[in-house]
């Protein structure tokens, strides 16, 4: 669990996050905002009596065959080893006294929009990166001036919305992201350009976005554990593991990462997954799950003003094999009835085809919308995560 950098006391109203920073020569920073334990924080707004307790957002396991995962955990639960995406059974063993709260995604979407609205009021255009993250650019005359401003914004978010946030900033997008992760929870970390290499030097290579467990393990085998090690390692060690990415990561380690534009890229798809409480053998049991997933997908498209050019259905069977069907729609649509009818027809066809090979049982239902185009008159956003696999921390 990371240290908890605390924001110093700031008198309410002493800093106006919407006002210009100090005059003079300024630098442009990318500012990241990451809401702390977002799902849990939304629930604590509704249940303040649970503040300070171990709280887990997810479906509480009901027996040894439960398959759910933790969606979010309070820092009191995290101190015991509970984390997002941990199987619920494991979480219940680590934190037997925790309070479990079933997720309410509509409530979380509403809270995310409250945060985005506040940010747009104060800073203008933003780039929503997920349900609990956003970024924007900001001019600052110094790191200290930006830190004061960020603390004022952070205070306003918690005062107006009762939601805690962490803020990180750097002239470089990737470093701003890393700074935010290192400042959690409730911290502010500003990394000016000249301090980039020093800031990154002692950090493990796993903090670099895109460097996963396999790459981390392979780098460790050649003695590269930190970003400083990455900077010092010869190319002969790095290239077999990283390929042409080796020089890009070396540039980052030297404090000169490749510039990345902060853009409003359109999403390619939206999907909804429903892991069933038990393996279901009958179409009469599966159809309601398919309809519920289709309704959730349609609601997501409607909230974000998207239309889908194609839809898909995927079943994961009891033996973990997967089968999928998809179809192009006659024209892009966000209509719930069109998507619902199409998804159910695809699912029924997929089900009956597979049953010819023997009695298979469905473990998980997934529905997806692809080739997204915006409804006329609405700006595209990145406001929603693509699947439950992408979880707030």
Coordinates of C-alpha atoms in Angstrom, one line a residue:
X1 CA 0.0 0.0 0.0
X2 CA 1.5 3.4 -1.0
X3 CA 2.3 6.1 1.5
X4 CA -0.5 8.6 2.0
X5 CA 0.8 12.0 1.1
X6 CA -1.6 14.5 2.7
X7 CA -2.6 17.8 1.3
X8 CA -1.8 20.6 3.6
X9 CA -4.7 22.7 5.1
X10 CA -6.0 25.3 2.6
X11 CA -8.5 27.8 3.7
X12 CA -11.7 27.5 1.7
X13 CA -11.8 30.0 -1.0
X14 CA -8.1 31.0 -0.7
X15 CA -7.3 29.6 -4.1
X16 CA -9.5 30.0 -7.1
X17 CA -8.9 27.0 -9.4
X18 CA -10.4 28.9 -12.3
X19 CA -8.1 31.9 -12.0
X20 CA -4.8 32.4 -14.0
X21 CA -1.6 31.2 -12.3
X22 CA 1.2 33.6 -11.5
X23 CA 2.3 35.8 -14.4
X24 CA 5.7 35.4 -16.0
X25 CA 7.4 32.7 -18.1
X26 CA 5.2 29.6 -18.0
X27 CA 5.4 25.9 -19.0
X28 CA 2.7 23.7 -20.3
X29 CA 1.8 20.7 -18.1
X30 CA -0.4 17.7 -18.6
X31 CA -2.5 17.3 -15.5
X32 CA -4.0 14.0 -14.5
X33 CA -6.9 13.5 -12.0
X34 CA -7.6 10.1 -10.7
X35 CA -10.5 9.6 -8.3
X36 CA -9.4 7.6 -5.2
X37 CA -11.2 4.2 -4.7
X38 CA -13.9 5.7 -6.9
X39 CA -16.7 3.1 -6.5
X40 CA -16.1 2.9 -2.7
X41 CA -16.0 6.7 -2.5
X42 CA -19.4 6.9 -4.2
X43 CA -20.8 4.5 -1.7
X44 CA -19.4 6.3 1.3
X45 CA -21.1 9.5 0.1
X46 CA -24.4 7.5 0.5
X47 CA -23.3 5.7 3.7
X48 CA -21.1 8.0 5.7
X49 CA -21.4 5.7 8.7
X50 CA -19.0 3.3 6.9
X51 CA -16.2 5.9 6.7
X52 CA -13.1 4.3 8.2
X53 CA -14.3 0.8 7.9
X54 CA -13.2 -2.0 5.5
X55 CA -15.6 -1.7 2.5
X56 CA -15.6 -3.7 -0.6
X57 CA -17.7 -3.0 -3.7
X58 CA -18.7 -6.3 -5.3
X59 CA -21.0 -9.2 -4.9
X60 CA -20.3 -11.0 -1.6
X61 CA -19.4 -14.6 -2.2
X62 CA -22.2 -17.0 -1.1
X63 CA -20.3 -20.3 -1.3
X64 CA -17.1 -22.0 -2.5
X65 CA -18.2 -21.8 -6.1
X66 CA -18.6 -18.0 -6.2
X67 CA -16.8 -16.4 -9.1
X68 CA -17.1 -12.7 -8.6
X69 CA -14.3 -10.3 -8.2
X70 CA -13.6 -7.1 -6.2
X71 CA -14.5 -4.0 -8.1
X72 CA -13.1 -1.5 -5.6
X73 CA -11.9 -1.6 -2.0
X74 CA -11.4 1.0 0.7
X75 CA -7.9 1.7 1.9
X76 CA -8.7 0.0 5.2
X77 CA -9.5 -3.2 3.2
X78 CA -6.4 -2.7 1.0
X79 CA -4.2 -2.7 4.1
X80 CA -5.2 -6.3 4.4
X81 CA -4.3 -7.2 0.8
X82 CA -7.7 -6.7 -0.9
X83 CA -7.4 -5.1 -4.3
X84 CA -9.5 -4.6 -7.5
X85 CA -9.9 -7.7 -9.6
X86 CA -9.1 -10.0 -6.7
X87 CA -11.5 -13.0 -6.6
X88 CA -14.2 -12.3 -4.0
X89 CA -13.5 -15.6 -2.2
X90 CA -9.9 -14.5 -1.6
X91 CA -11.1 -11.1 -0.5
X92 CA -13.5 -12.5 2.0
X93 CA -10.7 -14.6 3.6
X94 CA -8.4 -11.6 3.8
X95 CA -11.0 -9.2 5.2
X96 CA -13.7 -11.3 6.9
X97 CA -15.1 -8.2 8.7
X98 CA -15.5 -6.1 5.5
X99 CA -18.8 -4.6 4.5
X100 CA -19.8 -5.7 1.0
X101 CA -21.9 -3.4 -1.2
X102 CA -23.3 -4.5 -4.6
X103 CA -22.2 -2.2 -7.4
X104 CA -24.5 0.5 -8.7
X105 CA -23.0 1.5 -12.1
X106 CA -25.6 4.1 -12.9
X107 CA -24.8 5.9 -9.6
X108 CA -21.1 5.8 -10.5
X109 CA -21.7 7.2 -13.9
X110 CA -23.7 10.0 -12.4
X111 CA -20.9 10.8 -10.0
X112 CA -18.3 10.7 -12.8
X113 CA -20.3 13.2 -14.7
X114 CA -20.5 15.5 -11.7
X115 CA -16.6 15.4 -11.6
X116 CA -16.3 16.1 -15.3
X117 CA -18.8 19.0 -15.1
X118 CA -16.8 20.6 -12.3
X119 CA -13.6 20.2 -14.2
X120 CA -15.0 21.7 -17.3
X121 CA -16.2 24.7 -15.3
X122 CA -12.8 25.2 -13.9
X123 CA -10.3 24.3 -16.6
X124 CA -12.3 24.1 -19.9
X125 CA -11.8 21.1 -22.2
X126 CA -10.8 17.9 -20.6
X127 CA -10.1 14.4 -21.9
X128 CA -12.0 11.7 -19.9
X129 CA -9.8 8.6 -19.9
X130 CA -12.0 6.3 -17.9
X131 CA -14.9 6.5 -15.5
X132 CA -12.5 7.7 -12.7
X133 CA -9.7 9.4 -14.6
X134 CA -9.4 12.6 -16.7
X135 CA -6.6 14.8 -18.1
X136 CA -6.1 18.3 -19.4
X137 CA -3.4 20.8 -20.2
X138 CA -2.4 23.7 -18.0
X139 CA 0.1 26.6 -18.1
X140 CA 2.1 27.2 -15.0
X141 CA 4.8 29.7 -14.1
X142 CA 6.4 27.2 -11.7
X143 CA 5.9 23.8 -10.2
X144 CA 5.1 25.4 -6.8
X145 CA 2.4 27.6 -8.5
X146 CA 0.9 24.6 -10.1
X147 CA 1.0 22.6 -6.9
X148 CA -0.9 25.3 -5.0
X149 CA -3.5 25.5 -7.8
X150 CA -3.9 21.7 -7.9
X151 CA -4.4 21.6 -4.2
X152 CA -7.1 24.2 -4.5
X153 CA -8.8 22.2 -7.2
X154 CA -8.5 19.0 -5.2
X155 CA -10.1 20.8 -2.2
X156 CA -12.9 22.0 -4.3
X157 CA -13.7 18.5 -5.6
X158 CA -13.9 17.1 -2.1
X159 CA -15.8 20.1 -0.7
X160 CA -18.4 20.2 -3.4
X161 CA -18.7 16.6 -4.3
X162 CA -17.4 14.8 -1.3
X163 CA -15.2 12.7 -3.5
X164 CA -11.4 12.4 -2.9
X165 CA -9.0 12.7 -5.8
X166 CA -5.3 12.5 -6.5
X167 CA -3.6 14.9 -9.0
X168 CA -0.3 14.5 -10.9
X169 CA 1.3 16.7 -13.5
X170 CA 4.3 16.8 -15.8
X171 CA 5.1 18.3 -19.2
X172 CA 5.0 14.7 -20.4
X173 CA 1.8 12.7 -20.5
X174 CA 3.3 9.3 -19.4
X175 CA 5.2 10.9 -16.5
X176 CA 2.0 12.7 -15.3
X177 CA 0.3 9.3 -15.2
X178 CA 3.1 7.8 -13.2
X179 CA 3.2 10.8 -10.8
X180 CA -0.5 10.4 -10.2
X181 CA -0.2 6.7 -9.4
X182 CA 2.7 7.4 -7.0
X183 CA 0.8 10.2 -5.2
X184 CA -2.3 8.1 -4.3
X185 CA -4.3 8.5 -2.2
X186 CA -5.3 12.1 -1.9
X187 CA -1.9 13.4 -2.9
X188 CA -0.5 16.0 -5.4
X189 CA 2.7 15.3 -7.3
X190 CA 4.2 17.8 -9.7
X191 CA 7.2 16.7 -11.8
X192 CA 8.8 19.6 -13.8
X193 CA 10.8 18.6 -16.9
X194 CA 14.2 19.1 -15.2
X195 CA 13.3 16.7 -12.4
X196 CA 11.9 13.9 -14.6
X197 CA 15.0 11.6 -14.6
X198 CA 15.5 12.0 -10.8
X199 CA 11.8 11.2 -10.1
X200 CA 11.9 8.1 -12.3
X201 CA 15.3 6.8 -11.3
X202 CA 14.3 4.7 -8.2
X203 CA 10.9 3.5 -9.4
X204 CA 10.3 -0.1 -10.5
X205 CA 10.0 -0.7 -14.2
X206 CA 6.5 -2.0 -13.6
X207 CA 5.1 1.5 -13.0
X208 CA 5.6 2.3 -16.8
X209 CA 2.3 2.0 -18.6
X210 CA 2.4 -1.0 -20.9
X211 CA 5.2 -2.8 -19.0
X212 CA 3.4 -5.9 -17.7
X213 CA 4.3 -8.7 -15.4
X214 CA 6.0 -10.8 -18.1
X215 CA 8.2 -8.0 -19.3
X216 CA 9.0 -7.0 -15.7
X217 CA 10.0 -10.6 -15.0
X218 CA 12.2 -10.8 -18.2
X219 CA 13.9 -7.5 -17.3
X220 CA 14.6 -8.7 -13.8
X221 CA 16.4 -11.8 -15.2
X222 CA 18.9 -9.4 -16.8
X223 CA 19.3 -7.3 -13.7
X224 CA 16.9 -4.5 -14.7
X225 CA 14.6 -3.8 -11.8
X226 CA 14.2 0.0 -11.7
X227 CA 13.9 2.7 -14.3
X228 CA 17.4 3.8 -13.4
X229 CA 18.6 0.3 -14.2
X230 CA 16.8 0.6 -17.5
X231 CA 18.7 3.8 -18.3
X232 CA 22.1 2.2 -17.5
X233 CA 21.5 -1.2 -19.2
X234 CA 23.2 -1.8 -22.5
X235 CA 21.1 -2.2 -25.6
X236 CA 22.3 -5.8 -26.0
X237 CA 20.4 -6.7 -22.9
X238 CA 17.3 -4.7 -23.6
X239 CA 16.6 -5.3 -27.3
X240 CA 15.9 -9.1 -27.0
X241 CA 13.2 -8.3 -24.5
X242 CA 11.8 -5.0 -25.6
X243 CA 12.6 -4.9 -29.3
X244 CA 12.3 -1.5 -30.9
X245 CA 10.6 -0.2 -27.7
X246 CA 13.9 -0.4 -26.0
X247 CA 15.1 3.0 -27.1
X248 CA 11.7 4.6 -26.4
X249 CA 11.9 3.4 -22.8
X250 CA 15.5 4.4 -22.5
X251 CA 14.5 7.9 -23.6
X252 CA 11.9 7.9 -20.8
X253 CA 14.4 6.7 -18.3
X254 CA 16.8 9.5 -19.3
X255 CA 14.0 12.0 -18.6
X256 CA 13.1 12.8 -22.2
X257 CA 10.1 10.6 -23.1
X258 CA 8.6 10.8 -26.5
X259 CA 5.9 13.5 -26.7
X260 CA 2.3 12.2 -26.6
X261 CA -0.6 14.4 -27.7
X262 CA -3.5 14.6 -25.3
X263 CA -6.4 13.9 -27.8
X264 CA -10.1 13.0 -27.7
X265 CA -9.7 9.7 -29.5
X266 CA -13.1 8.0 -30.3
X267 CA -13.6 4.6 -28.7
X268 CA -13.8 1.6 -31.1
X269 CA -16.3 -0.5 -29.1
X270 CA -18.3 -0.9 -25.9
X271 CA -19.0 -4.2 -24.2
X272 CA -20.8 -5.7 -21.2
X273 CA -19.8 -8.9 -19.5
X274 CA -22.1 -10.9 -17.1
X275 CA -20.4 -13.8 -15.2
X276 CA -23.3 -16.0 -14.2
X277 CA -23.7 -17.2 -10.5
X278 CA -23.7 -20.8 -11.8
X279 CA -23.3 -22.5 -15.2
X280 CA -26.7 -22.4 -16.9
X281 CA -27.8 -25.3 -19.1
X282 CA -31.2 -24.0 -20.5
X283 CA -31.9 -21.3 -23.0
X284 CA -34.9 -20.2 -20.8
X285 CA -32.4 -19.4 -18.1
X286 CA -29.8 -17.8 -20.4
X287 CA -32.2 -15.5 -22.4
X288 CA -32.9 -13.1 -19.5
X289 CA -29.2 -12.7 -18.9
X290 CA -28.7 -11.9 -22.5
X291 CA -31.5 -9.3 -22.5
X292 CA -30.2 -7.7 -19.3
X293 CA -26.7 -7.4 -20.9
X294 CA -28.2 -5.9 -24.1
X295 CA -30.2 -3.4 -22.0
X296 CA -27.1 -2.3 -20.1
X297 CA -25.1 -1.9 -23.4
X298 CA -27.9 0.1 -25.0
X299 CA -28.1 2.4 -21.9
X300 CA -24.4 3.0 -22.1
X301 CA -24.6 3.9 -25.8
X302 CA -27.5 6.3 -25.1
X303 CA -25.8 8.0 -22.2
X304 CA -22.7 8.7 -24.3
X305 CA -24.6 9.4 -27.6
X306 CA -23.2 6.6 -29.6
X307 CA -24.6 4.4 -32.4
X308 CA -23.3 0.9 -33.2
X309 CA -22.6 -0.3 -36.7
X310 CA -22.3 -3.9 -35.5
X311 CA -23.1 -6.1 -32.5
X312 CA -21.6 -9.3 -31.2
X313 CA -22.5 -12.0 -28.6
X314 CA -20.0 -14.2 -27.0
X315 CA -20.5 -17.2 -24.6
X316 CA -17.9 -18.6 -22.4
X317 CA -18.9 -22.2 -21.7
X318 CA -18.4 -24.3 -18.5
X319 CA -15.2 -25.8 -20.0
X320 CA -13.8 -22.2 -20.6
X321 CA -14.1 -22.6 -24.4
X322 CA -15.7 -19.6 -26.1
X323 CA -18.0 -19.1 -29.0
X324 CA -19.0 -15.8 -30.7
X325 CA -21.4 -14.5 -33.3
X326 CA -21.7 -11.0 -34.8
X327 CA -23.7 -9.1 -37.4
X328 CA -23.5 -5.8 -39.2
X329 CA -26.6 -3.7 -38.6
X330 CA -28.4 -2.3 -41.7
X331 CA -27.4 1.2 -40.4
X332 CA -25.7 2.4 -37.3
X333 CA -28.2 2.3 -34.4
X334 CA -28.4 3.1 -30.7
X335 CA -32.0 2.1 -30.4
X336 CA -32.5 -0.3 -27.5
X337 CA -35.1 -2.4 -29.2
X338 CA -33.0 -2.9 -32.3
X339 CA -29.9 -3.8 -30.3
X340 CA -32.0 -6.0 -28.0
X341 CA -33.7 -8.0 -30.8
X342 CA -30.4 -8.4 -32.7
X343 CA -28.4 -9.6 -29.6
X344 CA -31.1 -12.1 -28.5
X345 CA -31.4 -13.5 -32.1
X346 CA -27.6 -13.9 -32.3
X347 CA -27.4 -15.5 -28.8
X348 CA -30.3 -17.9 -29.6
X349 CA -28.6 -19.0 -32.8
X350 CA -25.3 -19.5 -31.1
X351 CA -26.9 -21.4 -28.3
X352 CA -28.8 -23.8 -30.5
X353 CA -25.8 -24.4 -32.8
X354 CA -23.6 -25.4 -29.9
X355 CA -26.2 -27.7 -28.3
X356 CA -26.0 -30.0 -31.3
X357 CA -22.6 -31.1 -29.9
X358 CA -24.0 -32.0 -26.5
X359 CA -25.3 -30.3 -23.4
X360 CA -23.1 -27.3 -22.8
X361 CA -23.6 -24.9 -20.0
X362 CA -22.9 -21.1 -20.2
X363 CA -20.5 -19.6 -17.7
X364 CA -20.4 -16.0 -19.0
X365 CA -22.4 -13.8 -21.4
X366 CA -20.7 -10.9 -23.3
X367 CA -22.4 -8.5 -25.7
X368 CA -20.5 -5.8 -27.7
X369 CA -21.2 -2.8 -29.8
X370 CA -18.6 -2.1 -32.6
X371 CA -17.9 0.5 -35.2
X372 CA -19.2 3.3 -33.0
X373 CA -20.2 6.6 -34.5
X374 CA -21.5 9.7 -32.6
X375 CA -25.1 10.7 -32.7
X376 CA -25.3 13.9 -34.8
X377 CA -24.7 17.0 -32.7
X378 CA -22.9 15.4 -29.9
X379 CA -19.2 15.5 -29.1
X380 CA -17.3 12.2 -28.8
X381 CA -15.8 11.4 -25.4
X382 CA -13.9 8.7 -23.6
X383 CA -16.3 8.8 -20.7
X384 CA -16.8 5.0 -20.1
X385 CA -14.6 2.0 -19.7
X386 CA -15.0 -0.7 -22.3
X387 CA -15.6 -3.6 -19.9
X388 CA -15.6 -4.5 -16.2
X389 CA -12.0 -5.7 -16.6
X390 CA -10.9 -2.1 -16.5
X391 CA -11.5 -1.2 -12.9
X392 CA -10.9 1.9 -10.8
X393 CA -8.2 1.4 -8.2

